[in-house]
Short mmCIF file of C-alpha atoms in Angstrom, two decimals:
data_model
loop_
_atom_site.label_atom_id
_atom_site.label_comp_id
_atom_site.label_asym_id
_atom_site.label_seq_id
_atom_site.Cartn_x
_atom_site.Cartn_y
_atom_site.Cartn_z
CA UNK B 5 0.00 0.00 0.00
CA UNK B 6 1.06 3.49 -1.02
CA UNK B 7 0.76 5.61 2.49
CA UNK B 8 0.38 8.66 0.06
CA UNK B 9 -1.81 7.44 -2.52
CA UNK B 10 -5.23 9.55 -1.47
CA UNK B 11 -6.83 6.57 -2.46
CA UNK B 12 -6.36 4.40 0.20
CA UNK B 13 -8.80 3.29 2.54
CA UNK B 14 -6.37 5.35 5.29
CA UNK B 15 -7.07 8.82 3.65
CA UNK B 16 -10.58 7.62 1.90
CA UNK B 17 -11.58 7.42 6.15
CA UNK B 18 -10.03 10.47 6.88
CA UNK B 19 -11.69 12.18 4.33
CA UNK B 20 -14.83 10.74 5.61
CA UNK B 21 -14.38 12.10 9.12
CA UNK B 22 -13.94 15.23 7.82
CA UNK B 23 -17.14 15.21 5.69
CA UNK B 24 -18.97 14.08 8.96
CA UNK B 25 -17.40 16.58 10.68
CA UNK B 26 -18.63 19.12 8.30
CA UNK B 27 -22.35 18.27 7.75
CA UNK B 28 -22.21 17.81 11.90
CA UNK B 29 -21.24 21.09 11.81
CA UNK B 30 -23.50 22.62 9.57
CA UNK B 31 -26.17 21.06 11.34
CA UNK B 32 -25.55 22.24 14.29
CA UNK B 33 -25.26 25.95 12.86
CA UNK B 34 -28.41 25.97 11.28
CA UNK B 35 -30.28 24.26 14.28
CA UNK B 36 -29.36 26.98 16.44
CA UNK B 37 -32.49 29.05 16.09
CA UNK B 38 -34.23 25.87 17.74
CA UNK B 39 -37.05 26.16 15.22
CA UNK B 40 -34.90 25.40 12.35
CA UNK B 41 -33.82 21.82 13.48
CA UNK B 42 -36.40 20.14 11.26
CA UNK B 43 -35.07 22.03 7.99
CA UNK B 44 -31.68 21.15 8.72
CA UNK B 45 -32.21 17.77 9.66
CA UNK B 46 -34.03 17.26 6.24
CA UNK B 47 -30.97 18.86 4.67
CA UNK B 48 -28.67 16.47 6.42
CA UNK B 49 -30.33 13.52 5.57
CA UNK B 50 -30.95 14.84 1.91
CA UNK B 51 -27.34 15.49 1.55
CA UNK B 52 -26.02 12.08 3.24
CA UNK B 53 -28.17 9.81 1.20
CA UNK B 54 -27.08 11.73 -2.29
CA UNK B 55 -23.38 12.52 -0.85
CA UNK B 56 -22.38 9.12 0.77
CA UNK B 57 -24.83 6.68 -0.36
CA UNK B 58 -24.91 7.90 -4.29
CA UNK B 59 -21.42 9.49 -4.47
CA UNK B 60 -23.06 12.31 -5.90
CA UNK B 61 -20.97 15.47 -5.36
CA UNK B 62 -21.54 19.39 -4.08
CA UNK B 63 -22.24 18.54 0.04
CA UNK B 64 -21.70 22.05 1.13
CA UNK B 65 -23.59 23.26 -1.65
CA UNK B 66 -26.39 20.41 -1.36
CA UNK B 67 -26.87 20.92 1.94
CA UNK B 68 -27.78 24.97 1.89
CA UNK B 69 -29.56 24.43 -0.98
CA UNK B 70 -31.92 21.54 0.98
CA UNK B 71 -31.93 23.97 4.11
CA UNK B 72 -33.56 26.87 2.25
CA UNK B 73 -35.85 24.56 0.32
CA UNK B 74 -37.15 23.08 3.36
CA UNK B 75 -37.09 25.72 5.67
CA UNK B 76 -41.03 26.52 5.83
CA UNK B 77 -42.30 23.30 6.19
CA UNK B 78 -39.06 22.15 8.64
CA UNK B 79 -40.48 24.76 10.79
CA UNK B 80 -43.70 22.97 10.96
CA UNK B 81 -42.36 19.38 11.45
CA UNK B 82 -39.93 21.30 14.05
CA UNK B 83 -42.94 22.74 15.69
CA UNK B 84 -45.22 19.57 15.58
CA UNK B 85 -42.57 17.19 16.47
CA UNK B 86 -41.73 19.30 19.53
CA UNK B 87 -44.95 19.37 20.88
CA UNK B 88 -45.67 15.56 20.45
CA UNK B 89 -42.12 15.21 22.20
CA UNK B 90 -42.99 17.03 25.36
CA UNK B 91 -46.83 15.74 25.33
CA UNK B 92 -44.87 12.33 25.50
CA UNK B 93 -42.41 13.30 27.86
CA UNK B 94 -44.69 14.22 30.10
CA UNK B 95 -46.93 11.55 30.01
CA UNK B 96 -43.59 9.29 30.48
CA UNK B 97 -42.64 11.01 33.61
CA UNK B 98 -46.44 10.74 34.80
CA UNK B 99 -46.32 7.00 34.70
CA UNK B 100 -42.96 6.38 35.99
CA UNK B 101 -43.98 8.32 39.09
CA UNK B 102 -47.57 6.81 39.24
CA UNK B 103 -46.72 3.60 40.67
CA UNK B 104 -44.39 4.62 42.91
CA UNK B 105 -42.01 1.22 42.81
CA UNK B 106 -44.45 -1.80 42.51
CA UNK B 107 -44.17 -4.14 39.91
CA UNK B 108 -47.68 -3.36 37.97
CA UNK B 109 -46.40 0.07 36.81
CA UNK B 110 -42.88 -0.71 36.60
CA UNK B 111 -44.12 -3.22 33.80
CA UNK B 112 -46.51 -0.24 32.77
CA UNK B 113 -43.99 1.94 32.58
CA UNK B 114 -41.87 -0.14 30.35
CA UNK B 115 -44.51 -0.59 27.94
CA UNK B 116 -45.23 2.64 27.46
CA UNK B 117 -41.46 3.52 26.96
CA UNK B 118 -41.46 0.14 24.15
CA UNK B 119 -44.85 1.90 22.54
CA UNK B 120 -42.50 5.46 22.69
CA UNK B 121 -40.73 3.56 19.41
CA UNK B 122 -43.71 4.62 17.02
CA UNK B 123 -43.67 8.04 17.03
CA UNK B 124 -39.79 8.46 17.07
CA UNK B 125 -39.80 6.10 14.27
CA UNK B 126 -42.60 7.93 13.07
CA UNK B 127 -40.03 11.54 12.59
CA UNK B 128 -37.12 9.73 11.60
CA UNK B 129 -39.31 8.30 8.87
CA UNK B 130 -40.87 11.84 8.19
CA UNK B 131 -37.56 13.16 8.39
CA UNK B 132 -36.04 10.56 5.45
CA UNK B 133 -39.71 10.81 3.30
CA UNK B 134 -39.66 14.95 3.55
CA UNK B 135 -36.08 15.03 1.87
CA UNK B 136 -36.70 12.59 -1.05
CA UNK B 137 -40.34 12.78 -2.37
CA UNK B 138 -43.60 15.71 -2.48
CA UNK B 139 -46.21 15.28 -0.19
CA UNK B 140 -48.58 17.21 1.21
CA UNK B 141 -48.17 17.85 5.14
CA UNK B 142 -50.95 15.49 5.98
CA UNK B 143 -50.05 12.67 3.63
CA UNK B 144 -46.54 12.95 4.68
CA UNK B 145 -47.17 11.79 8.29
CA UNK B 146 -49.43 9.23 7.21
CA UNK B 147 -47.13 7.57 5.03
CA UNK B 148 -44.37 8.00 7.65
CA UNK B 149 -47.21 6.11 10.16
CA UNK B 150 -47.13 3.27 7.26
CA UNK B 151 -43.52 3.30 6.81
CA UNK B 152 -42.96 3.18 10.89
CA UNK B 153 -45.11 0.27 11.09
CA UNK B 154 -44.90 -1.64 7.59
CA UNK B 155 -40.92 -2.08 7.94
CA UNK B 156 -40.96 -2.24 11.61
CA UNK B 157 -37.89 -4.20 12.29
CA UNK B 158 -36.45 -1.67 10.16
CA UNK B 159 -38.01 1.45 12.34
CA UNK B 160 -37.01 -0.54 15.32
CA UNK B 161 -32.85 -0.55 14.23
CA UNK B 162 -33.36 3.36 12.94
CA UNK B 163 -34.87 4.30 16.44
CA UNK B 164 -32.07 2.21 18.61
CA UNK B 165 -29.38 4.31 16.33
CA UNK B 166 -30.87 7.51 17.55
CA UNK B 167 -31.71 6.67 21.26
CA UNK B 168 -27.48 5.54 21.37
CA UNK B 169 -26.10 8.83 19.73
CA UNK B 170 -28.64 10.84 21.92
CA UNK B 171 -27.45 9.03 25.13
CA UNK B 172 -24.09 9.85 23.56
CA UNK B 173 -23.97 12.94 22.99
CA UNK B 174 -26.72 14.06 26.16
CA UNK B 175 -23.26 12.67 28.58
CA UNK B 176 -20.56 13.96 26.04
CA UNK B 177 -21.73 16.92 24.19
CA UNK B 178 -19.18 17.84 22.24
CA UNK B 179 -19.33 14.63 19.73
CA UNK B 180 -22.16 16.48 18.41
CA UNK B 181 -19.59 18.13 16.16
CA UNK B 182 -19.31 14.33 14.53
CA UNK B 183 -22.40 12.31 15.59
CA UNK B 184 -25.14 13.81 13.55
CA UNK B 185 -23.58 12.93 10.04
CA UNK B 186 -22.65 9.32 11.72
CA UNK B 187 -26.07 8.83 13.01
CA UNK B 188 -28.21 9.50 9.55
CA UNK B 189 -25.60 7.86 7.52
CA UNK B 190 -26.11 4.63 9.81
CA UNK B 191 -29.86 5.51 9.41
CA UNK B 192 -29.95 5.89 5.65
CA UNK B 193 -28.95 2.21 5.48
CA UNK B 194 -32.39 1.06 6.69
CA UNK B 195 -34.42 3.86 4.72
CA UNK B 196 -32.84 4.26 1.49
CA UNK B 197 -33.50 0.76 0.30
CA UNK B 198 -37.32 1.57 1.60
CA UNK B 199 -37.29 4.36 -0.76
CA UNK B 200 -36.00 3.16 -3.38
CA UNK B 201 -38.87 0.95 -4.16
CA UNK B 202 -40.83 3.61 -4.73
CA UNK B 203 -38.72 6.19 -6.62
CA UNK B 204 -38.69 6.14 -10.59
CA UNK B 205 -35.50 5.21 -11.88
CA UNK B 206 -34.52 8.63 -12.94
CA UNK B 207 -34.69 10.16 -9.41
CA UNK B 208 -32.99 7.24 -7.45
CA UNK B 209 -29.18 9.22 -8.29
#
């Protein structure tokens, strides 16, 4: 092997990291408003599944181009998704404290946090759909409900990737400057072969 040929797999990784590093990065910029994080997580996972899993080129490019795009109805999802989140939170944190140690709602409890898979799955899925076909808000959701529960096993491995990197990064916050890219790559894995099936061969590049 030729330590200076760029095309090893030494430098090809390297120059991996660094793309992580710079969609993680991007991400996190345009997130910052709070409101926002639904745009640029459609960006991200619009510019991962063209950029890594198509070898298509222009990331940096791709990625603001996705952003502005999406931004309107990311605000929405953003919006939505939030309240859903805390509606479940709270209901969560209700049971957990309900049963106050016994064994009936410990098992409760762990039911509900099983059932908690759905509507995660649910956004990542609406997430994935949003950046690679048209729908209308409504149908959008409802095909992501489909999706969630049609190719569960799948929904099941995309949800487990996000709970780790959350845990990850909620304990060691700075890998979120390499984590987000990671995560949807890993995640695209499980969705883009979904999609596939129901793109027409000329937009599946």
């Amino acid at each position: 092997m030729n330590f200076f040929n760029p095309d090893n797999w030494l430098w090809r990784g390297f120059g991996r990291l660094a793309d992580f590093f710079i969609l993680s990065a991007l991400w996190m910029i345009c997130s910052l408003p709070v409101v926002t994080v639904g745009a640029a997580s459609i960006a991200l996972y619009d510019t991962v599944a063209h950029c890594f899993r198509y070898s298509e080129g222009g990331m940096v490019s791709r990625f603001f181009r996705t952003f502005k795009k999406e931004l309107k109805r990311g605000i929405l999802l953003t919006v939505l998704w939030a309240v859903v989140g805390y509606l479940l939170n709270v209901s969560y944190q209700m049971v957990t404290q309900l049963g106050d140690g016994s064994t009936f709602w410990t098992v409760v409890s762990l039911v509900y946090f099983v059932i908690l898979v759905i509507p995660v799955g649910m956004a990542c899925w609406a997430i994935g759909l949003e950046s690679r076909f048209a729908y209308s808000f409504g149908q959008l959701h409802k095909n992501a409900a489909m999706f969630t529960l049609g190719y569960f096993p799948r929904t099941l491995a995309i949800v487990v990737i996000f709970a780790l990197f959350y845990n990850v990064v909620i304990n060691m916050f700075f890998m979120i400057i390499f984590l987000p890219a990671i995560m949807v790559n890993l995640q695209s894995m499980f969705m883009e072969p979904v999609f596939r099936k129901y793109m027409p061969a000329e937009t599946e590049e």
